[in-house]
Amino acid sequence: MAAEPDRHREPASPRGGRRPVASAPQPGPVPQPGAVPRGEAEPQGDRHVRGMARGGGLNLLGALLSQAAVFLIMLLLARVLGIREVGRYAQCYAVLSLAGLLSLSGFRAGLTRFVAVHLADSDAPALRGTVRLGLAISAASSVVLAVALALAAPWLAARLHDPGLVTGLRLVALTLPASTICEAALAATRGWRTQRPFTFIGQLYEPGTRLLLTGLALATGAGLTGAYWALVGAGWSAALLALVALVRLVRRVPPARPVYRPRQLFGFSTVSWVSSLSSTGLIWVDTLLLGFFANPEIGVYNVATRLVTVAIFVLAPINAAFGPYIAHLHHRGELADVRRVYAVATGWVVRLSMPAFVALLVLPGDLLRVFGGEVAAGAMVTVVLALGQLVNAATGPCGTVLNMSGRVAVNMADNLAALVLNMLLNLWLIPAYGIVGAALAWSVSLIVVNVARVLQVRALVGALPFTVGMVKGIAAGAAALLAGLLVRWLVPGWPWRLGVGLPAIVAVYLGVVLALGLGREDLMVLRALVRRRGRGAPTPPPPGARDDGGAQTDGGAPADGGAPTAAGTAVAR
């Protein structure tokens, strides 16, 4: 559980009492990076930056391991079964992700928000009622959708021009209730301001177990059907663990007769549901439309998108750690600190993901050949998607700023507009350009929606996601790009190019970053990440302590539900 940034030990006054923390830095000598003179209050902006770094550390580790597990699943399927089977697996997972959001009906965000609010208000009856209502409706709707999907599997497979999808769709239907229950339970645990159940169950256990079961299925000759059964096994066992984790937390709440407030829960969750469904549709609609047009290169396309998604994996955990701080600061009207935290978050997204983007732009064909020679045709897809996701990274968590400042409807409208634009572009470009057209549709949609959000955030809080640190990261990326191009020109053979090119890109990038120098905030973030808990960390609040605005405060999912959970879309791509 990350430390609570807004509750900390106040420095002792010279007379032994407590003095209030100043809302702004006091005049005096400038402290060293990451250090606060003894007996002086740490500036509030510094506390928020440190707290965000600590909250994002566990998220970042979990996201990295989750992405690695899913990458290895795709690699195993491609090397053992072939790229066509990867396409079938991806289409079935797309159906699972979209059906999962339909069955959750937005309660993922509502459970997180209202559990946190009821805890803050010490309202045990409402908390118990919210948990029961959210889980019951999500589970019931998922069962109804699962039955419908199982019955409609032959029809849907025919629409996707692949009768071989029937078995996979029916096993996805069997997985759907488990996936929904797992996501809903983990969303509720986040209301206790803890990230551990989500990380350990959703980001480590579920994808790790799925990888292990998939490997066993392929080793025993079970083929793609075995990979689908791995989804079932990992999903149901993760759901059981998530329920156990939630029950343990609920037992800490005083016994009380549940009070149900469906209007409150539905009112918040509906907007979040539409927004989340639109953003997930943006991720998966291209895969389903490629199947609708009977494109034979669906597997190639999904391997390419898998690589690009690995490059941008840092965005979701940083968003999750960043959201609660924006809710708190915007509620208090501290817009200067909102701008500062936004800039820090964006800078770290760019700098952490830049080496991966450089590798995708310089060595796309070589990276895809790891999955098999035929996948090298997706090199152009990789480059096009990488450019779109690079803009996504450079604009930072602008959607989270809108949500956490109360502009959930604006963000929903952005997501809907991006989905409609993406679908129209796919319908136009896929028949003419195939998988490259699908990649163009996705990248254009990403660029348009993120530029719009940047302008909206600029009008809202006067912030732009461009800082000196970002410029340094881009400069280091340019130097790494030149080094990668030099290696590609000089080194023959794709295995050797990868073996030399990837270390060269990373080494040059890190060297230039260090040569340009780390700023004060950079050093604060690094020290916060490596510092052990308890050595100067802010003190967590007592149970039931309320933060401003009722937003959760532990680097969990934003209260709008914008960050995907591991059992859903985050691990799919």
Coordinates of C-alpha atoms in Angstrom, one line a residue:
M1 CA 0.0 0.0 0.0
A2 CA 1.5 3.3 -1.1
A3 CA 1.9 6.0 1.6
E4 CA -0.8 8.6 1.8
P5 CA 0.7 11.9 0.4
D6 CA -1.8 14.3 2.0
R7 CA -1.4 13.1 5.6
H8 CA 2.1 13.4 7.0
R9 CA 3.9 14.1 10.2
E10 CA 4.1 17.8 10.8
P11 CA 7.4 19.1 11.9
A12 CA 7.8 20.0 15.6
S13 CA 8.0 23.6 16.6
P14 CA 10.9 24.8 18.7
R15 CA 8.7 24.6 21.8
G16 CA 7.8 21.0 21.3
G17 CA 4.3 21.6 19.8
R18 CA 3.0 21.2 16.4
R19 CA 3.0 23.9 13.8
P20 CA 0.8 24.0 10.7
V21 CA 2.4 23.1 7.4
A22 CA 2.8 26.1 5.2
S23 CA 0.9 26.0 1.9
A24 CA 3.8 27.4 0.0
P25 CA 7.6 27.2 0.4
Q26 CA 8.9 29.7 2.9
P27 CA 11.8 32.1 2.0
G28 CA 15.2 30.8 2.7
P29 CA 18.0 28.8 1.3
V30 CA 17.1 26.4 -1.6
P31 CA 17.3 22.8 -0.4
Q32 CA 19.2 20.2 -2.1
P33 CA 17.3 18.0 -4.6
G34 CA 15.1 15.6 -2.7
A35 CA 16.1 17.0 0.7
V36 CA 14.2 19.0 3.2
P37 CA 16.1 20.8 6.0
R38 CA 15.4 19.4 9.5
G39 CA 12.6 21.1 11.3
E40 CA 11.2 22.8 8.1
A41 CA 8.0 21.9 6.4
E42 CA 8.3 20.2 3.0
P43 CA 6.7 22.2 0.3
Q44 CA 3.3 20.7 -0.6
G45 CA 4.2 20.4 -4.3
D46 CA 7.2 18.3 -3.4
R47 CA 5.1 16.0 -1.2
H48 CA 2.7 15.4 -4.0
V49 CA 5.5 14.6 -6.4
R50 CA 7.0 12.2 -3.9
G51 CA 3.7 10.6 -3.1
M52 CA 2.8 10.1 -6.7
A53 CA 6.2 8.4 -7.3
R54 CA 5.7 6.0 -4.4
G55 CA 2.1 5.3 -5.5
G56 CA 3.2 4.6 -9.0
G57 CA 6.1 2.3 -8.1
L58 CA 4.1 -0.8 -7.4
N59 CA 1.8 -0.1 -10.3
L60 CA 4.7 0.2 -12.7
L61 CA 6.3 -3.1 -11.5
G62 CA 3.0 -4.9 -11.8
A63 CA 2.3 -3.5 -15.3
L64 CA 5.8 -4.4 -16.5
L65 CA 5.4 -8.0 -15.3
S66 CA 1.9 -8.2 -16.7
Q67 CA 2.9 -7.0 -20.1
A68 CA 5.9 -9.4 -20.1
A69 CA 3.6 -12.3 -19.4
V70 CA 1.1 -11.4 -22.2
F71 CA 4.0 -10.8 -24.6
L72 CA 5.3 -14.3 -23.9
I73 CA 1.9 -15.8 -24.4
M74 CA 1.7 -14.2 -27.9
L75 CA 5.2 -15.4 -28.6
L76 CA 4.4 -18.9 -27.6
L77 CA 1.3 -19.0 -29.7
A78 CA 3.1 -17.6 -32.8
R79 CA 6.1 -19.9 -32.6
V80 CA 4.2 -23.1 -31.7
L81 CA 0.9 -22.7 -33.6
G82 CA 1.5 -20.1 -36.2
I83 CA 0.4 -16.5 -36.8
R84 CA -3.1 -17.5 -37.9
E85 CA -3.9 -18.9 -34.5
V86 CA -2.6 -15.7 -32.9
G87 CA -5.3 -13.9 -34.9
R88 CA -8.0 -16.2 -33.7
Y89 CA -6.9 -15.9 -30.1
A90 CA -6.9 -12.1 -30.4
Q91 CA -10.4 -11.9 -31.8
C92 CA -11.7 -14.1 -29.0
Y93 CA -10.0 -11.9 -26.4
A94 CA -11.4 -8.8 -28.1
V95 CA -14.9 -10.2 -27.6
L96 CA -14.1 -11.0 -23.9
S97 CA -12.8 -7.5 -23.3
L98 CA -15.8 -5.8 -24.8
A99 CA -18.3 -8.2 -23.2
G100 CA -16.6 -7.7 -19.9
L101 CA -17.2 -4.0 -20.0
L102 CA -20.8 -4.5 -21.0
S103 CA -21.4 -6.8 -18.0
L104 CA -19.6 -4.5 -15.5
S105 CA -22.0 -1.7 -16.6
G106 CA -19.6 0.9 -15.2
F107 CA -19.6 -0.5 -11.7
R108 CA -15.8 -0.9 -11.7
A109 CA -15.4 2.9 -11.3
G110 CA -18.5 3.2 -9.1
L111 CA -17.3 0.6 -6.7
T112 CA -13.9 2.2 -6.3
R113 CA -15.3 5.7 -5.8
F114 CA -18.2 4.9 -3.4
V115 CA -16.3 2.4 -1.3
A116 CA -13.7 5.1 -0.7
V117 CA -16.4 7.7 0.0
H118 CA -18.3 5.5 2.5
L119 CA -15.1 4.6 4.3
A120 CA -14.3 8.2 4.6
D121 CA -17.7 8.9 6.0
S122 CA -17.5 5.8 8.3
D123 CA -20.8 4.7 6.7
A124 CA -20.6 0.9 7.2
P125 CA -24.2 0.2 6.0
A126 CA -23.8 2.1 2.8
L127 CA -20.4 0.5 2.1
R128 CA -21.7 -3.0 2.6
G129 CA -24.7 -2.2 0.4
T130 CA -22.5 -0.8 -2.3
V131 CA -20.2 -3.8 -2.4
R132 CA -23.1 -6.3 -2.6
L133 CA -25.1 -4.3 -5.1
G134 CA -22.1 -3.8 -7.4
L135 CA -21.0 -7.4 -7.3
A136 CA -24.5 -8.8 -7.7
I137 CA -25.4 -6.8 -10.7
S138 CA -22.1 -7.2 -12.4
A139 CA -22.2 -11.0 -11.9
A140 CA -25.8 -11.4 -13.0
S141 CA -25.3 -9.3 -16.2
S142 CA -22.1 -11.3 -17.0
V143 CA -23.9 -14.6 -16.7
V144 CA -26.7 -13.4 -19.0
L145 CA -24.1 -12.1 -21.6
A146 CA -22.1 -15.3 -21.3
V147 CA -25.2 -17.5 -22.1
A148 CA -26.0 -15.2 -25.0
L149 CA -22.5 -15.4 -26.3
A150 CA -22.3 -19.1 -26.1
L151 CA -25.6 -19.5 -28.0
A152 CA -24.6 -16.9 -30.6
A153 CA -21.0 -18.2 -31.1
P154 CA -21.7 -19.9 -34.5
W155 CA -23.4 -16.8 -35.8
L156 CA -20.6 -14.5 -34.7
A157 CA -18.0 -16.8 -36.1
A158 CA -19.7 -16.8 -39.4
R159 CA -19.8 -12.9 -39.4
L160 CA -16.1 -13.0 -38.8
H161 CA -15.6 -15.5 -41.6
D162 CA -14.0 -18.1 -39.4
P163 CA -16.0 -21.1 -38.2
G164 CA -12.9 -22.1 -36.2
L165 CA -13.7 -19.4 -33.7
V166 CA -16.8 -21.2 -32.3
T167 CA -14.9 -23.2 -29.6
G168 CA -12.9 -20.1 -28.6
L169 CA -16.0 -17.9 -28.3
R170 CA -17.8 -20.5 -26.1
L171 CA -14.8 -20.8 -23.8
V172 CA -14.6 -17.0 -23.6
A173 CA -18.2 -17.1 -22.6
L174 CA -17.3 -19.5 -19.8
T175 CA -14.5 -17.1 -18.7
L176 CA -16.6 -13.9 -18.8
P177 CA -18.4 -14.2 -15.4
A178 CA -15.0 -14.9 -13.7
S179 CA -13.3 -11.9 -15.4
T180 CA -16.2 -9.6 -14.5
I181 CA -16.3 -10.7 -10.8
C182 CA -12.5 -10.4 -10.6
E183 CA -12.5 -6.9 -11.9
A184 CA -15.4 -5.8 -9.8
A185 CA -13.9 -7.2 -6.6
L186 CA -10.5 -5.7 -7.3
A187 CA -12.1 -2.3 -8.0
A188 CA -13.9 -2.4 -4.7
T189 CA -10.6 -3.2 -2.8
R190 CA -9.1 0.0 -4.2
G191 CA -11.6 2.0 -2.2
W192 CA -9.5 1.0 0.9
R193 CA -6.6 3.0 -0.6
T194 CA -4.6 -0.1 -1.2
Q195 CA -3.1 -1.2 -4.5
R196 CA -1.9 -4.6 -3.4
P197 CA -4.8 -6.9 -4.3
F198 CA -5.1 -5.3 -7.8
T199 CA -1.3 -5.6 -8.4
F200 CA -0.7 -9.0 -7.0
I201 CA -3.9 -10.7 -8.3
G202 CA -4.8 -8.7 -11.4
Q203 CA -1.4 -7.8 -12.7
L204 CA 0.8 -10.7 -11.4
Y205 CA -1.2 -13.8 -10.6
E206 CA -3.8 -13.7 -13.5
P207 CA -1.4 -13.1 -16.4
G208 CA 1.3 -15.2 -14.8
T209 CA -1.1 -18.2 -14.3
R210 CA -2.4 -17.7 -17.8
L211 CA 1.1 -17.9 -19.2
L212 CA 1.9 -21.0 -17.2
L213 CA -1.3 -22.8 -18.2
T214 CA -0.8 -21.8 -21.8
G215 CA 2.7 -23.1 -21.9
L216 CA 1.5 -26.4 -20.4
A217 CA -1.3 -26.6 -22.9
L218 CA 1.0 -26.1 -25.8
A219 CA 3.6 -28.5 -24.4
T220 CA 1.0 -31.3 -24.1
G221 CA -0.4 -30.7 -27.6
A222 CA -3.7 -29.2 -26.5
G223 CA -3.2 -26.4 -29.1
L224 CA -5.3 -23.3 -29.3
T225 CA -8.2 -24.9 -27.4
G226 CA -5.8 -25.5 -24.5
A227 CA -4.8 -21.8 -24.6
Y228 CA -8.5 -20.9 -24.3
W229 CA -8.9 -23.3 -21.4
A230 CA -5.9 -21.4 -19.8
L231 CA -8.0 -18.3 -19.9
V232 CA -10.8 -20.1 -18.1
G233 CA -8.5 -21.5 -15.4
A234 CA -6.6 -18.3 -14.8
G235 CA -9.8 -16.3 -14.8
W236 CA -11.8 -18.3 -12.3
S237 CA -8.9 -18.8 -9.9
A238 CA -8.1 -15.1 -10.0
A239 CA -11.8 -14.3 -9.3
L240 CA -11.7 -16.5 -6.2
L241 CA -8.6 -14.8 -4.9
A242 CA -10.1 -11.4 -5.6
L243 CA -13.3 -12.3 -3.6
V244 CA -11.1 -13.5 -0.7
A245 CA -9.2 -10.3 -0.7
L246 CA -12.4 -8.2 -0.7
V247 CA -14.0 -10.3 2.1
R248 CA -10.9 -9.8 4.3
L249 CA -11.2 -6.0 3.8
V250 CA -15.0 -5.9 4.4
R251 CA -14.5 -7.8 7.7
R252 CA -12.6 -4.7 9.0
V253 CA -15.8 -2.7 8.7
P254 CA -18.1 -2.7 11.7
P255 CA -21.1 -5.1 11.3
A256 CA -24.2 -3.4 10.0
R257 CA -27.3 -4.1 7.9
P258 CA -26.6 -3.1 4.3
V259 CA -28.2 0.0 2.9
Y260 CA -28.6 0.1 -0.9
R261 CA -28.4 3.3 -2.9
P262 CA -28.8 2.2 -6.5
R263 CA -29.6 5.6 -7.8
Q264 CA -26.4 7.1 -6.6
L265 CA -24.3 4.1 -7.9
F266 CA -26.1 4.0 -11.3
G267 CA -25.9 7.8 -11.8
F268 CA -22.1 7.8 -11.4
S269 CA -21.4 4.5 -13.2
T270 CA -23.4 5.2 -16.3
V271 CA -21.2 8.0 -17.6
S272 CA -18.1 6.0 -16.6
W273 CA -19.4 3.0 -18.4
V274 CA -20.0 4.8 -21.7
S275 CA -16.5 6.3 -21.5
S276 CA -14.8 3.0 -20.7
L277 CA -16.7 1.2 -23.3
S278 CA -15.7 3.8 -25.9
S279 CA -12.0 3.7 -25.0
T280 CA -12.0 -0.1 -25.0
G281 CA -13.8 -0.2 -28.3
L282 CA -11.1 2.1 -29.7
I283 CA -8.6 -0.6 -28.7
W284 CA -10.4 -3.6 -30.2
V285 CA -12.7 -2.5 -33.0
D286 CA -9.9 -2.7 -35.6
T287 CA -9.3 -6.4 -34.8
L288 CA -13.0 -7.3 -35.1
L289 CA -13.4 -5.2 -38.3
L290 CA -10.4 -7.0 -39.8
G291 CA -12.2 -10.2 -39.1
F292 CA -15.4 -8.8 -40.6
F293 CA -13.5 -8.0 -43.8
A294 CA -11.9 -11.5 -43.7
N295 CA -8.4 -10.1 -43.7
P296 CA -5.9 -13.0 -43.5
E297 CA -3.3 -10.9 -41.6
I298 CA -5.2 -10.4 -38.3
G299 CA -2.4 -12.3 -36.5
V300 CA 0.3 -10.2 -37.9
Y301 CA -1.6 -7.0 -36.9
N302 CA -2.1 -8.2 -33.4
V303 CA 1.6 -9.1 -32.9
A304 CA 2.5 -5.6 -34.1
T305 CA 0.0 -4.0 -31.8
R306 CA 1.3 -6.2 -28.9
L307 CA 4.8 -4.8 -29.4
V308 CA 3.6 -1.2 -29.5
T309 CA 1.5 -1.6 -26.4
V310 CA 4.5 -2.9 -24.5
A311 CA 6.2 0.4 -25.3
I312 CA 3.4 2.5 -23.8
F313 CA 2.8 0.3 -20.8
V314 CA 4.1 3.0 -18.4
L315 CA 1.1 5.2 -19.1
A316 CA -1.6 3.2 -17.3
P317 CA 0.3 2.8 -13.9
I318 CA 1.4 6.5 -13.9
N319 CA -2.2 7.5 -14.7
A320 CA -3.4 5.4 -11.8
A321 CA -0.9 7.0 -9.4
F322 CA -1.5 10.4 -10.8
G323 CA -5.3 10.6 -10.7
P324 CA -6.0 10.8 -7.0
Y325 CA -3.6 13.8 -6.6
I326 CA -5.4 15.7 -9.3
A327 CA -8.7 15.1 -7.6
H328 CA -7.3 16.3 -4.3
L329 CA -5.5 19.4 -5.7
H330 CA -8.2 20.5 -8.0
H331 CA -10.8 20.2 -5.3
R332 CA -8.7 22.6 -3.1
G333 CA -8.2 25.0 -6.0
E334 CA -4.4 24.5 -6.0
L335 CA -4.0 24.8 -9.8
A336 CA -0.3 25.6 -9.6
D337 CA 0.3 22.2 -8.1
V338 CA -2.0 20.5 -10.6
R339 CA 0.1 21.9 -13.4
R340 CA 3.3 20.8 -11.7
V341 CA 2.1 17.2 -11.1
Y342 CA 0.7 17.0 -14.6
A343 CA 4.1 18.1 -16.1
V344 CA 6.0 15.7 -13.9
A345 CA 3.8 12.8 -14.8
T346 CA 4.0 13.5 -18.5
G347 CA 7.7 13.9 -18.5
W348 CA 8.2 10.5 -16.8
V349 CA 5.9 8.8 -19.3
V350 CA 7.9 10.2 -22.2
R351 CA 11.3 9.4 -20.7
L352 CA 10.4 5.9 -19.6
S353 CA 8.9 4.9 -22.9
M354 CA 11.2 6.7 -25.3
P355 CA 13.9 3.9 -25.7
A356 CA 11.1 1.4 -26.6
F357 CA 9.7 3.8 -29.2
V358 CA 13.1 4.3 -30.7
A359 CA 13.6 0.5 -31.0
L360 CA 10.2 0.2 -32.7
L361 CA 11.0 2.9 -35.2
V362 CA 14.5 1.7 -36.0
L363 CA 14.1 -2.1 -35.8
P364 CA 10.5 -3.0 -36.5
G365 CA 11.0 -5.8 -38.9
D366 CA 13.7 -7.4 -36.7
L367 CA 11.5 -7.3 -33.6
L368 CA 8.7 -8.9 -35.5
R369 CA 10.9 -11.7 -36.8
V370 CA 11.2 -13.0 -33.2
F371 CA 7.6 -14.2 -33.7
G372 CA 8.3 -15.8 -37.1
G373 CA 9.5 -14.6 -40.5
E374 CA 6.1 -14.1 -42.0
V375 CA 5.3 -11.5 -39.3
A376 CA 7.9 -9.1 -40.8
A377 CA 5.2 -7.8 -43.1
G378 CA 3.8 -5.9 -40.1
A379 CA 6.8 -3.6 -39.9
M380 CA 4.9 -0.7 -41.4
V381 CA 2.0 -1.4 -39.0
T382 CA 4.5 -1.2 -36.1
V383 CA 5.9 2.2 -37.3
V384 CA 2.5 3.7 -37.9
L385 CA 1.1 2.6 -34.5
A386 CA 4.3 3.7 -32.7
L387 CA 4.0 7.2 -34.1
G388 CA 0.4 7.4 -32.8
Q389 CA 1.2 6.1 -29.4
L390 CA 4.2 8.4 -29.2
V391 CA 1.8 11.3 -29.4
N392 CA -0.3 9.6 -26.8
A393 CA 2.7 9.5 -24.5
A394 CA 3.7 13.0 -25.2
T395 CA 0.3 14.5 -24.3
G396 CA 0.4 12.7 -20.9
P397 CA -2.5 11.8 -18.7
C398 CA -4.7 14.6 -20.0
G399 CA -7.8 12.5 -19.9
T400 CA -7.2 11.8 -16.2
V401 CA -7.0 15.6 -15.6
L402 CA -10.4 16.0 -17.2
N403 CA -11.9 13.2 -15.1
M404 CA -10.4 14.1 -11.8
S405 CA -11.4 17.7 -12.2
G406 CA -15.1 16.6 -12.6
R407 CA -15.2 16.8 -16.4
V408 CA -16.2 13.2 -16.8
A409 CA -18.8 14.0 -19.5
V410 CA -16.2 15.9 -21.5
N411 CA -13.9 12.9 -21.5
M412 CA -16.8 10.6 -22.3
A413 CA -17.6 12.7 -25.4
D414 CA -13.9 12.6 -26.4
N415 CA -13.8 8.8 -26.2
L416 CA -17.1 8.5 -28.1
A417 CA -15.8 10.8 -30.8
A418 CA -12.5 8.9 -31.1
L419 CA -14.4 5.6 -31.4
V420 CA -16.7 6.9 -34.1
L421 CA -13.8 8.4 -36.0
N422 CA -11.8 5.2 -35.7
M423 CA -14.7 3.0 -37.0
L424 CA -15.3 5.3 -39.9
L425 CA -11.6 5.3 -40.8
N426 CA -11.4 1.5 -40.5
L427 CA -14.4 1.1 -42.8
W428 CA -12.7 3.3 -45.3
L429 CA -9.1 2.2 -45.0
I430 CA -9.2 -1.6 -44.3
P431 CA -10.7 -2.6 -47.7
A432 CA -8.1 -0.5 -49.5
Y433 CA -5.0 -0.9 -47.3
G434 CA -5.6 -3.9 -45.0
I435 CA -3.7 -4.0 -41.7
V436 CA -1.8 -0.8 -42.6
G437 CA -5.2 1.0 -43.0
A438 CA -6.3 -0.3 -39.6
A439 CA -3.1 1.0 -38.1
L440 CA -3.6 4.4 -39.7
A441 CA -7.2 4.6 -38.4
W442 CA -6.0 3.9 -34.8
S443 CA -3.1 6.3 -34.9
V444 CA -5.1 9.1 -36.4
S445 CA -7.9 8.6 -33.9
L446 CA -5.3 8.7 -31.0
I447 CA -3.7 11.8 -32.3
V448 CA -6.9 13.7 -32.8
V449 CA -8.4 12.8 -29.4
N450 CA -5.2 13.6 -27.5
V451 CA -4.7 16.9 -29.2
A452 CA -8.3 17.8 -28.3
R453 CA -7.8 16.8 -24.7
V454 CA -4.6 18.9 -24.4
L455 CA -6.5 22.0 -25.6
Q456 CA -9.3 21.2 -23.1
V457 CA -6.8 20.8 -20.2
R458 CA -5.1 24.0 -21.3
A459 CA -8.5 25.8 -21.0
L460 CA -9.3 24.1 -17.7
V461 CA -6.1 24.5 -15.6
G462 CA -3.8 26.5 -17.9
A463 CA -1.4 23.6 -18.2
L464 CA 0.5 22.2 -21.2
P465 CA 2.4 18.9 -21.0
F466 CA 5.7 20.4 -22.3
T467 CA 8.7 20.8 -19.9
V468 CA 12.4 21.0 -20.0
G469 CA 12.6 17.4 -18.8
M470 CA 10.5 16.3 -21.8
V471 CA 12.8 18.2 -24.2
K472 CA 15.8 16.4 -22.7
G473 CA 14.1 13.1 -23.1
I474 CA 13.3 13.9 -26.8
A475 CA 16.9 15.0 -27.4
A476 CA 18.2 11.8 -25.8
G477 CA 15.7 9.8 -28.0
A478 CA 17.0 11.5 -31.1
A479 CA 20.6 10.5 -30.2
A480 CA 19.5 7.0 -29.6
L481 CA 17.6 7.0 -32.9
L482 CA 20.8 7.9 -34.7
A483 CA 22.7 5.1 -32.9
G484 CA 20.1 2.6 -33.8
L485 CA 20.1 3.6 -37.5
L486 CA 23.9 3.3 -37.5
V487 CA 23.7 -0.2 -36.1
R488 CA 21.0 -1.2 -38.6
W489 CA 23.2 0.1 -41.5
L490 CA 26.4 -1.6 -40.3
V491 CA 25.4 -4.9 -38.7
P492 CA 24.1 -7.7 -41.0
G493 CA 21.6 -10.3 -40.0
W494 CA 18.5 -9.6 -37.9
P495 CA 19.6 -11.5 -34.7
W496 CA 22.8 -9.6 -34.6
R497 CA 21.1 -6.3 -35.3
L498 CA 18.8 -6.9 -32.3
G499 CA 21.6 -8.1 -30.1
V500 CA 23.7 -5.0 -30.8
G501 CA 21.0 -2.5 -31.6
L502 CA 18.9 -2.7 -28.5
P503 CA 21.8 -2.4 -26.0
A504 CA 23.2 0.5 -28.1
I505 CA 19.9 2.4 -28.1
V506 CA 19.5 2.0 -24.3
A507 CA 23.1 2.9 -23.6
V508 CA 23.1 6.0 -25.8
Y509 CA 19.8 7.1 -24.4
L510 CA 20.8 6.8 -20.8
G511 CA 24.2 8.4 -21.5
V512 CA 22.6 11.5 -23.1
V513 CA 20.0 11.8 -20.3
L514 CA 22.7 11.7 -17.7
A515 CA 24.9 14.1 -19.7
L516 CA 22.0 16.6 -19.9
G517 CA 21.5 16.3 -16.2
L518 CA 18.6 15.3 -14.0
G519 CA 16.4 18.0 -12.5
R520 CA 15.4 18.4 -8.9
E521 CA 12.1 16.7 -9.4
D522 CA 13.7 13.8 -11.2
L523 CA 15.9 13.2 -8.2
M524 CA 12.9 13.4 -5.9
V525 CA 11.1 10.8 -7.9
L526 CA 14.1 8.5 -8.0
R527 CA 14.7 8.8 -4.2
A528 CA 11.0 8.2 -3.5
L529 CA 11.0 5.0 -5.6
V530 CA 14.1 3.5 -3.9
R531 CA 13.5 4.7 -0.4
R532 CA 12.3 2.0 2.0
R533 CA 8.9 2.5 3.5
G534 CA 9.2 4.0 7.0
R535 CA 12.3 6.0 6.3
G536 CA 10.9 9.5 6.2
A537 CA 7.8 8.4 4.3
P538 CA 4.5 10.2 5.1
T539 CA 2.4 8.6 7.7
P540 CA -0.7 6.8 6.3
P541 CA -4.1 8.2 7.5
P542 CA -6.1 6.4 10.1
P543 CA -8.9 4.2 8.9
G544 CA -11.9 6.2 7.7
A545 CA -9.9 9.4 7.2
R546 CA -11.4 11.5 4.4
D547 CA -9.5 13.2 1.7
D548 CA -10.9 16.2 -0.1
G549 CA -13.4 15.3 -2.7
G550 CA -13.8 11.8 -1.6
A551 CA -11.3 10.5 -4.1
Q552 CA -9.1 7.6 -3.3
T553 CA -5.6 8.3 -2.4
D554 CA -3.3 5.4 -3.0
G555 CA -2.3 5.4 -6.5
G556 CA -5.2 3.2 -7.5
A557 CA -7.5 3.6 -10.4
P558 CA -8.9 7.0 -11.0
A559 CA -12.3 7.4 -9.7
D560 CA -13.6 7.7 -13.2
G561 CA -12.6 4.2 -14.1
G562 CA -10.2 5.4 -16.7
A563 CA -7.4 3.0 -15.9
P564 CA -8.0 -0.5 -17.1
T565 CA -7.7 -3.4 -14.7
A566 CA -5.4 -6.3 -15.4
A567 CA -8.1 -8.8 -15.9
G568 CA -9.5 -6.7 -18.7
T569 CA -8.2 -4.6 -21.5
A570 CA -4.8 -3.8 -20.1
V571 CA -3.5 -7.4 -20.4
A572 CA -5.2 -8.0 -23.7
R573 CA -3.0 -5.8 -25.9

